[in-house]
Amino acid sequence: MDSHRSLTVVIAAFNEEAVLPQMHQRLSAVLDGTDAESTVLYVDDGSRDDTWAELERIAAADPRVRLLRLARNFGKELALTAGLDHVETDAALVLDADGQDPPELIPAFVARWREGYDVVYGTRTARDGESWLKRFTAAGFYRVIQRLSRTPIPPDTGDFRLMSRPVLDALRQLRERQRFMKGLFTWVGFRQVSLPYHREPRLAGGSKFNYWKLWNLALEGITSFSTVPLRVATYIGLFTAFAAFAWGTFVVVRTLFWGDPVQGWPSLMTVVLFLGGLQLVALGIIGEYLGRLYMEAKQRPLYLIAREVRGRR
């Protein structure tokens, strides 16, 4: 039996009413031209606008469309998890709702999948419609996490990728609450290949990720796939302790042999604040990991579904 016949396109949407009609029109035209049995699964991540109403209109007009509505906004990582958990086909392709990842590349993804690759991930060769600061920080993050993590997370690669049934089954076994999907997609392994592409500007609306959210996502990725920050804090503490011991020895010897006037208040406060700052940084790093352990220990559900609409075929 051919295990490369059916495909589900998973799209997580949050406040995307303005872009969904154009996006689905493009996607529908692409799927009409492929020989794969296609399903489109939209996940409404607790949108506060008319995203759900727009998705219901799309589902009423296209029998290939399935809908999931989460009980609240759980975040993109968990919305993607919900969508991938409900895939029933031979493969799934993750696509952003904003149209920056062109659906016209789906046939190329499917072709590489049928060549025997379990994961086909899109690598951005250009990022139109984004500021230089966002491009710079994104490139910097991928380079940093490559050095910190043993999991080889490919640079300039987002969620735009196709995954085979074995990969989807493997991902379902990973139920950690603090999720960095780009790392999990790589961690499961299997045969993976890159597909370079040009990322386009958004079709409409604005990005839901500000720099604060991107910073927190970066922390999520680093703490989920690396313990290097903990080791760095240890090394800094050891170096500081050694330096303090050496300096203390020097002060004692100098005082015994040559005498030493009392040091001034500014130098004392500088040393105290410096050491206090190092301690707070170390405690902050430990707190990041401890907080994630606390969330994992609660064992709450990853997401809650408020409503599901299945396709008519």
XYZ file of C-alpha atoms in Angstrom:
313
model
C 0.000 0.000 0.000
C 1.338 3.453 -0.952
C 2.152 5.468 2.194
C 2.793 8.674 0.233
C -0.714 9.464 -0.938
C -2.434 11.669 1.641
C -1.349 15.011 3.071
C -2.695 17.384 5.715
C -1.734 21.061 5.671
C -1.714 22.325 9.272
C -2.197 26.075 9.781
C -2.286 27.754 13.194
C -4.068 31.117 13.155
C -4.380 33.876 15.749
C -6.287 37.047 14.813
C -5.768 36.461 11.082
C -9.217 37.299 9.684
C -7.726 39.773 7.193
C -5.352 37.296 5.582
C -7.229 33.974 5.638
C -9.405 34.440 2.493
C -6.370 35.252 0.311
C -4.289 32.559 1.937
C -6.868 29.815 1.453
C -7.508 30.843 -2.134
C -3.802 30.393 -2.940
C -3.618 27.157 -0.984
C -6.732 25.710 -2.590
C -5.382 26.387 -6.087
C -2.156 24.565 -5.230
C -3.922 21.552 -3.727
C -6.243 21.295 -6.735
C -3.149 20.780 -8.880
C -1.536 18.019 -6.790
C -2.216 14.296 -6.962
C -2.120 13.874 -3.170
C -5.338 13.389 -1.210
C -5.303 16.682 0.654
C -6.831 17.952 3.877
C -6.446 21.413 5.385
C -6.533 21.639 9.176
C -6.893 25.145 10.605
C -6.254 25.651 14.321
C -7.776 28.815 15.783
C -5.527 29.661 18.730
C -8.142 31.559 20.745
C -8.482 34.468 18.319
C -10.266 37.603 19.547
C -11.366 38.854 16.131
C -13.557 37.162 13.486
C -10.975 34.512 12.599
C -13.251 31.643 13.649
C -16.216 32.994 11.689
C -13.990 33.345 8.622
C -12.724 29.790 9.070
C -16.298 28.505 9.278
C -17.073 30.233 5.970
C -14.009 28.631 4.406
C -14.965 25.189 5.753
C -18.521 25.542 4.430
C -17.187 26.209 0.925
C -14.342 23.658 0.874
C -15.002 20.048 1.971
C -11.269 19.437 2.487
C -11.160 21.821 5.458
C -11.172 20.726 9.116
C -11.228 23.168 12.026
C -10.034 23.113 15.613
C -10.821 25.932 18.017
C -8.735 26.027 21.185
C -10.387 27.089 24.431
C -8.047 30.098 24.718
C -4.815 31.424 23.308
C -2.198 28.779 24.165
C 0.516 30.151 21.874
C 1.739 29.052 18.468
C 3.860 26.142 19.708
C 0.912 24.466 21.440
C -1.483 25.339 18.607
C 0.856 23.530 16.199
C 1.007 20.620 18.617
C -2.795 20.419 18.668
C -2.919 20.427 14.885
C -0.224 17.766 14.455
C -1.898 15.581 17.080
C -5.054 15.505 14.938
C -3.390 14.633 11.631
C -4.703 11.326 10.253
C -2.934 11.257 6.882
C 0.409 9.920 5.646
C 2.141 13.262 6.156
C 1.611 16.782 7.445
C 2.894 20.101 6.170
C 3.053 23.066 8.560
C 2.226 26.394 6.936
C 1.974 29.878 8.458
C -1.364 31.642 8.062
C 0.181 34.957 7.020
C 1.252 33.829 3.530
C 4.964 34.496 4.077
C 5.701 30.815 3.431
C 4.395 30.300 -0.127
C 1.948 27.398 -0.510
C 3.058 27.161 -4.146
C 6.084 25.201 -2.881
C 3.954 22.338 -1.590
C 4.516 20.189 -4.735
C 8.286 20.533 -4.234
C 7.949 19.409 -0.600
C 5.815 16.440 -1.643
C 8.325 15.470 -4.338
C 11.206 15.338 -1.842
C 9.018 13.361 0.563
C 8.307 10.794 -2.130
C 12.043 10.528 -2.756
C 12.301 8.992 0.711
C 12.845 11.919 3.084
C 10.842 11.937 6.315
C 11.293 15.659 6.999
C 11.565 18.336 4.325
C 12.188 21.729 5.920
C 12.213 25.118 4.240
C 15.389 27.205 4.641
C 14.951 30.940 4.115
C 17.355 32.463 1.615
C 15.711 35.890 1.994
C 13.151 37.428 4.384
C 11.117 40.148 2.657
C 8.953 42.517 4.672
C 11.025 42.223 7.868
C 13.212 44.871 9.484
C 16.989 44.577 9.511
C 16.867 44.240 13.303
C 14.553 41.244 13.156
C 16.672 39.589 10.468
C 19.844 40.282 12.459
C 18.478 38.970 15.774
C 16.955 35.884 14.110
C 20.251 35.034 12.423
C 22.090 35.603 15.702
C 19.715 33.335 17.627
C 20.154 30.414 15.253
C 23.944 30.746 15.415
C 23.895 30.907 19.218
C 21.647 27.896 19.702
C 23.723 25.890 17.226
C 26.734 26.407 19.479
C 24.885 25.801 22.738
C 22.788 22.765 21.825
C 23.766 19.241 20.861
C 20.610 19.060 18.762
C 21.617 20.366 15.297
C 18.843 22.920 14.753
C 19.266 24.159 11.142
C 19.771 27.928 10.747
C 17.273 30.227 9.020
C 14.586 27.580 9.297
C 11.101 28.107 10.717
C 8.064 25.838 11.013
C 7.525 25.523 7.248
C 8.161 21.817 6.737
C 6.652 18.486 5.713
C 6.794 15.499 8.069
C 6.007 11.865 7.352
C 3.773 9.612 9.433
C 6.657 8.073 11.461
C 7.848 11.565 12.435
C 4.330 12.587 13.493
C 4.027 9.450 15.617
C 7.377 10.237 17.247
C 6.336 13.832 17.993
C 3.188 12.590 19.721
C 5.384 10.885 22.289
C 6.984 14.202 23.288
C 4.541 15.780 25.746
C 6.707 18.409 27.408
C 4.810 21.581 28.336
C 7.552 24.077 27.512
C 7.796 23.445 23.786
C 10.199 24.751 21.172
C 8.870 23.043 18.063
C 11.810 23.865 15.793
C 14.030 21.927 18.176
C 11.590 19.037 18.591
C 11.249 18.662 14.820
C 15.003 18.127 14.636
C 15.398 16.125 17.852
C 13.255 13.218 16.617
C 15.753 12.590 13.836
C 14.789 10.547 10.761
C 15.974 11.417 7.272
C 15.814 15.191 6.784
C 16.577 17.500 3.869
C 16.526 21.268 3.304
C 14.482 23.034 0.638
C 15.718 26.634 0.116
C 13.066 29.254 -0.595
C 12.444 33.006 -0.677
C 10.222 34.172 2.180
C 7.627 36.712 1.108
C 6.010 39.635 2.975
C 2.748 39.093 4.846
C -0.361 39.153 2.676
C -2.169 41.402 5.174
C -2.174 42.409 8.822
C 0.807 42.528 11.142
C 2.994 40.062 12.970
C 1.729 38.806 16.344
C 5.299 38.323 17.566
C 6.864 41.433 19.076
C 10.472 41.495 20.247
C 9.507 40.594 23.808
C 7.710 37.440 22.637
C 10.606 36.574 20.342
C 13.028 37.026 23.257
C 10.966 34.652 25.410
C 10.790 32.147 22.545
C 14.579 32.317 22.271
C 14.896 31.616 26.014
C 12.487 28.718 25.577
C 14.630 27.257 22.828
C 17.911 27.635 24.693
C 16.658 26.280 28.024
C 14.811 23.410 26.304
C 17.830 22.177 24.358
C 20.900 23.256 26.301
C 22.277 23.311 29.855
C 25.241 25.452 28.819
C 23.906 28.564 30.634
C 24.008 26.634 33.909
C 27.578 25.580 33.241
C 28.559 29.120 32.303
C 27.161 30.388 35.608
C 29.226 27.726 37.403
C 32.405 28.693 35.563
C 31.877 32.397 36.219
C 31.311 31.642 39.905
C 34.489 29.550 40.105
C 36.529 32.193 38.304
C 35.159 34.955 40.518
C 35.844 32.928 43.675
C 39.406 32.234 42.545
C 39.974 35.901 41.698
C 38.547 36.972 45.065
C 40.776 34.473 46.910
C 43.869 35.672 45.024
C 43.015 39.309 45.672
C 42.347 38.595 49.364
C 45.699 36.838 49.690
C 47.421 39.797 48.067
C 45.721 42.250 50.455
C 46.696 40.208 53.545
C 50.334 39.878 52.451
C 50.573 43.569 51.568
C 49.069 44.552 54.918
C 51.431 42.279 56.914
C 54.601 43.478 55.242
C 53.934 47.043 54.186
C 50.779 48.114 55.951
C 47.733 49.353 54.060
C 45.400 52.270 54.559
C 41.671 51.534 54.636
C 40.207 51.346 51.115
C 37.634 53.915 50.149
C 33.864 53.433 49.995
C 33.575 53.654 46.142
C 35.933 50.718 45.542
C 34.169 48.658 48.215
C 30.735 49.329 46.741
C 32.009 48.497 43.241
C 33.176 45.059 44.381
C 29.994 44.382 46.380
C 27.682 45.393 43.525
C 29.727 43.412 40.995
C 29.597 40.220 43.060
C 25.932 40.807 43.905
C 25.146 41.224 40.216
C 26.893 37.956 39.339
C 24.926 36.152 42.036
C 21.612 37.528 40.767
C 22.448 36.540 37.191
C 23.288 33.009 38.342
C 20.063 32.826 40.380
C 18.112 34.078 37.366
C 19.545 31.336 35.147
C 18.740 28.703 37.757
C 15.264 30.205 38.120
C 14.594 29.840 34.384
C 15.285 26.112 34.532
C 13.485 25.673 37.859
C 10.411 27.443 36.516
C 10.287 25.058 33.578
C 10.563 22.073 35.903
C 7.678 23.524 37.937
C 5.486 23.787 34.837
C 6.346 20.247 33.777
C 5.586 18.869 37.254
C 2.008 20.178 37.127
C 1.185 17.811 34.240
C -1.574 20.031 32.906
C -2.978 19.271 29.426
C -0.999 20.869 26.632
C -4.148 22.442 25.193
C -7.945 22.297 25.432
C -10.245 22.114 22.416
C -13.449 24.116 22.537
C -14.843 22.999 19.191
C -14.000 20.810 16.224
C -15.418 20.916 12.715
C -14.588 17.951 10.498
C -14.477 18.063 6.706
C -17.406 16.768 4.677
C -15.472 14.040 2.908
